[in-house]
Coordinates of C-alpha atoms in Angstrom, one line a residue:
X1318 CA -4.4 -3.7 -12.7
X1319 CA -7.8 -5.1 -13.5
X1320 CA -10.1 -2.4 -14.8
X1321 CA -13.1 -4.3 -16.2
X1322 CA -14.4 -7.9 -15.8
X1323 CA -17.7 -9.4 -16.6
X1324 CA -19.2 -12.8 -17.3
X1325 CA -22.1 -12.8 -19.8
X1326 CA -24.5 -15.4 -21.3
X1327 CA -24.3 -15.6 -25.1
X1328 CA -26.9 -17.3 -27.4
X1329 CA -26.1 -19.9 -30.0
X1330 CA -26.1 -17.4 -32.9
X1331 CA -22.5 -16.7 -32.1
X1332 CA -20.3 -19.3 -33.8
X1333 CA -16.5 -19.6 -33.4
X1334 CA -15.8 -18.0 -36.7
X1335 CA -18.3 -15.2 -36.1
X1336 CA -16.7 -14.5 -32.7
X1337 CA -13.3 -14.2 -34.3
X1338 CA -14.6 -12.1 -37.2
X1339 CA -16.3 -9.7 -34.8
X1340 CA -13.1 -9.1 -32.8
X1341 CA -11.2 -8.5 -36.0
X1342 CA -13.9 -6.1 -37.1
X1343 CA -13.7 -4.3 -33.7
X1344 CA -9.9 -3.9 -34.2
X1345 CA -9.9 -2.9 -37.8
X1346 CA -12.8 -0.4 -37.5
X1347 CA -11.5 1.3 -34.3
X1348 CA -11.9 5.0 -34.3
X1349 CA -8.4 5.2 -32.9
X1350 CA -5.9 4.6 -35.6
X1351 CA -3.1 3.7 -33.2
X1352 CA -5.2 0.7 -32.1
X1353 CA -5.5 -0.9 -35.5
X1354 CA -3.2 -3.7 -36.3
X1355 CA -1.9 -3.2 -39.9
X1356 CA -2.4 -6.1 -42.4
X1357 CA -4.7 -8.1 -40.1
X1358 CA -6.5 -10.5 -42.5
X1359 CA -8.2 -13.6 -41.3
X1360 CA -7.0 -16.7 -43.1
X1361 CA -9.0 -19.3 -41.1
X1362 CA -6.2 -20.4 -38.9
X1363 CA -6.5 -21.0 -35.2
X1364 CA -3.6 -20.7 -32.7
X1365 CA -2.2 -17.7 -34.6
X1366 CA -0.8 -14.3 -33.7
X1367 CA -1.1 -11.1 -35.8
X1368 CA 1.0 -8.0 -35.3
X1369 CA 4.4 -7.4 -33.6
X1370 CA 5.8 -7.6 -30.1
X1371 CA 4.5 -4.2 -29.2
X1372 CA 1.0 -4.5 -30.7
X1373 CA -0.7 -7.8 -31.3
X1374 CA -3.8 -10.0 -31.4
X1375 CA -3.6 -13.7 -30.7
X1376 CA -6.2 -16.4 -31.2
X1377 CA -6.0 -19.7 -29.2
X1378 CA -8.5 -22.6 -29.6
X1379 CA -8.9 -25.2 -26.9
X1380 CA -10.7 -27.9 -28.7
X1381 CA -11.1 -30.3 -25.7
X1382 CA -12.9 -27.5 -23.9
X1383 CA -14.8 -26.1 -26.9
X1384 CA -13.3 -22.7 -26.1
X1385 CA -11.8 -19.9 -28.1
X1386 CA -9.6 -17.3 -26.3
X1387 CA -8.4 -14.1 -27.9
X1388 CA -6.0 -11.5 -26.4
X1389 CA -5.4 -8.0 -27.7
X1390 CA -2.3 -6.2 -26.3
X1391 CA -0.7 -2.9 -27.0
X1392 CA 2.3 -1.2 -25.4
X1393 CA 2.0 2.6 -25.6
X1394 CA 4.9 5.0 -26.0
X1395 CA 4.4 6.1 -22.3
X1396 CA 5.0 2.4 -21.3
X1397 CA 1.5 1.6 -20.4
X1398 CA 0.5 -1.9 -21.4
X1399 CA -3.2 -2.5 -22.3
X1400 CA -4.5 -6.1 -22.5
X1401 CA -8.1 -7.1 -23.2
X1402 CA -9.1 -10.8 -23.1
X1403 CA -12.2 -12.4 -24.7
X1404 CA -12.8 -16.0 -23.7
X1405 CA -15.8 -17.8 -25.1
X1406 CA -16.9 -21.2 -24.0
X1407 CA -19.3 -22.4 -26.7
X1408 CA -20.4 -25.5 -24.8
X1409 CA -21.6 -23.4 -21.8
X1410 CA -22.7 -20.4 -23.9
X1411 CA -20.7 -18.1 -21.6
X1412 CA -18.1 -15.3 -22.4
X1413 CA -15.7 -13.6 -20.0
X1414 CA -14.4 -10.2 -21.0
X1415 CA -11.5 -8.6 -19.1
X1416 CA -9.6 -5.4 -19.5
X1417 CA -6.3 -5.0 -17.8
X1418 CA -3.6 -2.3 -17.7
X1419 CA -0.1 -2.5 -16.3
X1420 CA 2.9 -0.3 -16.3
X1421 CA 6.6 -0.8 -16.9
X1422 CA 9.1 0.6 -14.6
X1423 CA 9.6 3.6 -16.9
X1424 CA 5.9 4.5 -17.2
X1425 CA 5.4 8.3 -16.7
X1426 CA 1.6 8.5 -17.1
X1427 CA -0.5 6.6 -14.4
X1428 CA -4.0 8.1 -15.0
X1429 CA -7.0 5.9 -14.3
X1430 CA -9.2 6.8 -17.2
X1431 CA -10.5 4.0 -19.5
X1432 CA -13.4 3.0 -21.6
X1433 CA -15.4 -0.2 -21.5
X1434 CA -14.7 -2.5 -24.4
X1435 CA -16.4 -1.4 -27.5
X1436 CA -16.6 -5.0 -28.6
X1437 CA -19.7 -5.3 -26.4
X1438 CA -21.5 -2.9 -28.7
X1439 CA -21.0 -5.3 -31.6
X1440 CA -22.4 -8.2 -29.5
X1441 CA -25.4 -6.2 -28.5
X1442 CA -26.2 -4.7 -31.9
X1443 CA -26.0 -8.1 -33.6
X1444 CA -28.3 -9.8 -31.1
X1445 CA -25.8 -12.3 -29.7
X1446 CA -26.4 -11.4 -26.0
X1447 CA -28.7 -13.6 -23.9
X1448 CA -31.1 -11.7 -21.7
X1449 CA -30.4 -11.6 -18.0
X1450 CA -33.7 -12.9 -16.7
X1451 CA -36.4 -10.4 -17.8
X1452 CA -33.8 -7.6 -18.5
X1453 CA -31.9 -7.3 -21.7
X1454 CA -28.1 -6.7 -21.7
X1455 CA -28.0 -3.2 -23.3
X1456 CA -26.0 0.0 -23.5
X1457 CA -29.1 2.2 -23.1
X1458 CA -31.1 2.9 -19.9
X1459 CA -34.4 1.2 -19.2
X1460 CA -37.2 3.6 -18.2
X1461 CA -39.4 2.8 -15.3
X1462 CA -43.0 4.1 -15.1
X1463 CA -46.3 2.8 -13.6
X1464 CA -46.5 0.1 -16.2
X1465 CA -43.3 -1.7 -15.2
X1466 CA -42.9 -0.4 -11.6
X1467 CA -43.2 -3.9 -10.3
X1468 CA -39.9 -4.7 -11.8
X1469 CA -38.2 -2.0 -9.8
X1470 CA -40.1 -3.0 -6.6
X1471 CA -38.8 -6.6 -6.9
X1472 CA -35.2 -5.3 -7.2
X1473 CA -35.6 -3.0 -4.2
X1474 CA -37.2 -5.8 -2.0
X1475 CA -34.5 -8.3 -3.0
X1476 CA -37.1 -10.5 -4.7
X1477 CA -35.4 -10.5 -8.2
X1478 CA -32.3 -12.4 -9.2
X1479 CA -30.0 -11.1 -11.9
X1480 CA -26.5 -12.0 -12.9
X1481 CA -25.5 -8.3 -13.1
X1482 CA -26.0 -5.5 -10.6
X1483 CA -28.9 -3.1 -11.1
X1484 CA -28.6 0.7 -10.9
X1485 CA -31.6 2.9 -10.3
X1486 CA -31.5 6.6 -11.1
X1487 CA -34.3 8.8 -9.7
X1488 CA -35.3 12.3 -10.9
X1489 CA -34.6 15.5 -8.9
X1490 CA -37.4 17.7 -7.6
X1491 CA -37.0 19.7 -10.8
X1492 CA -37.7 16.6 -12.9
X1493 CA -34.1 16.2 -14.1
X1494 CA -31.6 13.4 -13.9
X1495 CA -28.7 13.9 -11.5
X1496 CA -26.3 12.3 -14.0
X1497 CA -26.2 11.7 -17.7
X1498 CA -28.1 8.4 -17.8
X1499 CA -27.1 7.6 -21.3
X1500 CA -23.4 8.0 -20.5
X1501 CA -23.9 6.0 -17.4
X1502 CA -25.6 3.1 -19.2
X1503 CA -22.8 3.2 -21.9
X1504 CA -20.1 3.2 -19.3
X1505 CA -21.7 0.2 -17.5
X1506 CA -22.7 -1.8 -20.5
X1507 CA -22.1 -5.5 -19.9
X1508 CA -21.6 -5.1 -16.1
X1509 CA -24.9 -3.6 -14.9
X1510 CA -28.5 -2.8 -15.8
X1511 CA -29.4 0.9 -15.6
X1512 CA -33.0 1.7 -14.7
X1513 CA -34.2 5.3 -14.7
X1514 CA -37.3 7.0 -13.4
X1515 CA -39.5 8.3 -16.2
X1516 CA -42.5 9.7 -14.4
X1517 CA -42.1 12.2 -11.4
X1518 CA -45.5 11.2 -10.0
X1519 CA -44.3 7.6 -9.7
X1520 CA -41.4 8.7 -7.5
X1521 CA -43.7 10.7 -5.2
X1522 CA -46.0 7.7 -4.8
X1523 CA -43.3 5.2 -3.9
X1524 CA -40.5 7.2 -2.4
X1525 CA -40.8 5.3 0.8
X1526 CA -39.5 2.2 -1.1
X1527 CA -36.8 3.5 -3.4
X1528 CA -34.3 6.3 -4.0
X1529 CA -36.0 9.6 -4.8
X1530 CA -35.3 13.3 -5.5
X1531 CA -32.1 12.6 -7.5
X1532 CA -30.7 9.7 -5.5
X1533 CA -29.0 6.7 -7.2
X1534 CA -29.2 3.2 -5.8
X1535 CA -26.9 0.2 -6.7
X1536 CA -28.3 -3.2 -6.0
X1537 CA -26.1 -6.3 -6.2
X1538 CA -26.8 -9.9 -7.2
X1539 CA -25.3 -11.2 -4.0
X1540 CA -27.9 -10.4 -1.4
X1541 CA -25.3 -10.5 1.3
X1542 CA -23.8 -7.2 -0.1
X1543 CA -25.8 -4.3 1.1
X1544 CA -27.1 -1.9 -1.6
X1545 CA -25.4 1.5 -2.0
X1546 CA -27.3 4.8 -2.1
X1547 CA -25.8 8.0 -3.5
X1548 CA -27.7 11.2 -2.5
X1549 CA -28.0 14.1 -4.8
X1550 CA -26.6 17.6 -4.3
X1551 CA -27.3 20.3 -6.9
X1552 CA -23.8 21.2 -7.9
X1553 CA -21.8 20.6 -11.1
X1554 CA -18.9 19.0 -9.1
X1555 CA -21.3 16.7 -7.2
X1556 CA -23.0 15.5 -10.4
X1557 CA -19.6 14.5 -11.9
X1558 CA -18.6 12.9 -8.6
X1559 CA -21.8 11.0 -8.4
X1560 CA -21.4 9.5 -11.9
X1561 CA -17.8 8.4 -11.1
X1562 CA -18.9 7.0 -7.7
X1563 CA -21.7 4.9 -9.1
X1564 CA -19.4 3.5 -11.8
X1565 CA -16.7 2.8 -9.3
X1566 CA -19.2 1.0 -7.0
X1567 CA -20.3 -1.3 -9.8
X1568 CA -16.8 -2.0 -11.2
X1569 CA -15.4 -2.7 -7.8
X1570 CA -18.0 -5.4 -7.2
X1571 CA -17.7 -7.0 -10.6
X1572 CA -13.9 -6.9 -10.6
X1573 CA -13.8 -8.7 -7.2
X1574 CA -15.8 -11.7 -8.4
X1575 CA -13.8 -14.9 -8.7
X1576 CA -13.5 -16.2 -12.3
X1577 CA -13.1 -19.8 -13.2
X1578 CA -9.6 -20.4 -14.7
X1579 CA -11.3 -22.0 -17.7
X1580 CA -12.5 -18.5 -18.6
X1581 CA -9.2 -16.7 -18.4
X1582 CA -6.4 -16.3 -21.0
X1583 CA -3.8 -17.9 -18.8
X1584 CA -6.2 -20.7 -17.8
X1585 CA -6.9 -21.6 -21.5
X1586 CA -3.2 -21.6 -22.3
X1587 CA -2.4 -23.8 -19.3
X1588 CA -5.2 -26.2 -20.4
X1589 CA -3.8 -26.5 -23.9
X1590 CA -0.2 -27.1 -22.6
X1591 CA -1.5 -29.6 -20.1
X1592 CA -3.4 -31.6 -22.8
X1593 CA -0.3 -31.5 -25.1
X1594 CA 1.9 -32.9 -22.3
X1595 CA -0.7 -35.6 -21.5
X1596 CA -0.9 -36.5 -25.2
X1597 CA 3.0 -36.7 -25.4
X1598 CA 3.0 -38.9 -22.3
X1599 CA 0.5 -41.3 -23.8
X1600 CA 2.5 -41.5 -27.0
X1601 CA 5.6 -42.3 -25.1
X1602 CA 3.8 -45.0 -23.1
X1603 CA 2.4 -46.4 -26.3
X1604 CA 5.9 -46.5 -27.8
X1605 CA 7.3 -48.2 -24.8
X1606 CA 4.6 -50.8 -24.8
X1607 CA 5.1 -51.5 -28.5
X1608 CA 8.9 -51.7 -27.9
X1609 CA 8.5 -54.2 -25.0
X1610 CA 6.1 -56.3 -27.2
X1611 CA 8.6 -56.4 -30.0
X1612 CA 11.4 -57.4 -27.6
X1613 CA 9.2 -60.1 -26.1
X1614 CA 8.3 -61.5 -29.5
X1615 CA 11.9 -61.4 -30.7
X1616 CA 13.0 -63.1 -27.4
X1617 CA 10.5 -65.9 -27.9
X1618 CA 11.5 -66.4 -31.5
X1619 CA 15.2 -66.4 -30.6
X1620 CA 14.7 -69.0 -27.8
X1621 CA 12.7 -71.2 -30.3
X1622 CA 15.5 -71.0 -32.8
X1623 CA 18.2 -71.9 -30.3
X1624 CA 16.2 -74.9 -29.1
X1625 CA 15.7 -76.2 -32.6
X1626 CA 19.4 -75.7 -33.4
X1627 CA 20.5 -77.5 -30.2
X1628 CA 18.1 -80.4 -30.9
X1629 CA 19.3 -80.7 -34.5
X1630 CA 23.0 -80.7 -33.5
X1631 CA 22.5 -83.2 -30.7
X1632 CA 20.4 -85.6 -32.9
X1633 CA 22.6 -85.4 -35.9
X1634 CA 25.7 -86.0 -33.8
X1635 CA 24.2 -89.1 -32.3
X1636 CA 23.1 -90.6 -35.6
X1637 CA 26.4 -90.0 -37.4
X1638 CA 28.5 -91.3 -34.5
X1639 CA 26.8 -94.6 -34.3
X1640 CA 28.3 -95.7 -37.6
X1641 CA 25.3 -97.7 -38.7
X1642 CA 26.0 -100.2 -41.4
X1643 CA 22.7 -101.6 -42.2
X1644 CA 21.2 -100.0 -45.2
X1645 CA 17.6 -99.7 -43.9
X1646 CA 18.6 -98.2 -40.6
X1647 CA 21.1 -95.9 -42.2
X1648 CA 18.6 -94.7 -44.7
X1649 CA 16.0 -93.9 -42.0
X1650 CA 18.6 -92.2 -39.9
X1651 CA 19.8 -90.1 -42.8
X1652 CA 16.2 -89.2 -43.5
X1653 CA 15.5 -88.1 -39.9
X1654 CA 18.8 -86.2 -39.7
X1655 CA 18.2 -84.4 -43.0
X1656 CA 14.8 -83.3 -41.7
X1657 CA 16.4 -81.8 -38.6
X1658 CA 19.2 -80.2 -40.6
X1659 CA 16.8 -78.8 -43.1
X1660 CA 14.7 -77.3 -40.4
X1661 CA 17.7 -75.7 -38.8
X1662 CA 18.9 -74.3 -42.2
X1663 CA 15.4 -72.9 -42.8
X1664 CA 15.4 -70.9 -39.6
X1665 CA 19.0 -69.7 -40.3
X1666 CA 20.9 -71.2 -37.4
X1667 CA 23.4 -73.4 -39.3
X1668 CA 27.0 -72.3 -39.4
X1669 CA 28.8 -72.2 -42.7
X1670 CA 30.6 -75.4 -41.9
X1671 CA 27.5 -77.1 -40.9
X1672 CA 25.7 -75.9 -44.0
X1673 CA 28.4 -77.2 -46.2
X1674 CA 28.4 -80.6 -44.5
X1675 CA 24.6 -80.7 -44.8
X1676 CA 24.6 -80.2 -48.6
X1677 CA 27.6 -82.5 -49.1
X1678 CA 25.7 -85.4 -47.5

């Protein structure tokens, strides 16, 4: 079950080694001891796995795609399986982060609670995140007042274009927020921008344009998707329900977005396997070509030797059968014959009997 999915732009301060080191840091410094993989020490290797079958972190590098993919997986005692994938394409400067949870047939705890990946906090704090237009990717809310009200107006009118959804939280008539805006921003880090009203007077002056009196609006990047509005009711149960409803509306949109296979764990593994098979096929074809070339050269050489041997045998037979008696003619014939026999002996086509006869003469 997909719980969290986001595609983010990352600046060039994040190198491959820094990316890997940050993920190892995220694991080793986890506040939950059961999430830490014992003895995880980076030794510079790529395409390596740390941990055991129940709890592991694996690094795969796809060099042809300038991509590094990392998966962290843990099987809990209640048979829940947590998987988080981090795929970074360094050529495009884009990272896809995905959190998934599945259950075995014996799972006895199917609650839906989860936290957004804390790894995003490291990326944000160390300045590796690229801004989404004029809005930073942050884990804190952005306060709206008269000085930056045009930013909100463009969002509401559909004149702004962001990669992530925008959530706007207005104040109640009592000047309070209907939800914990800091918790909301933290829960939605990496998947949405959270804008909150700072001045009550601004809300009164522009309430005909935007949510007001404690209402919360969700505006999506795809203009074909209608914005959602959550109206405020002054009850404790309603405030909790509003927080969960807003988070659900954002997550549902983000998790429904199609992701290029090049930015998924399975897609990277498939690309690596495909390239390996292609490389093996090219090596086999090269070996076959070289083998055919060797056979062809050997065949040509063999034919040449056979022709020379046949010519030598035919010529020598004719000369010796004529029974020449004249010294001059016999001397010339012996000289010619010796040349042919010597040539045949050189290329190794004389039989032992022929070789003995040659040296006796």
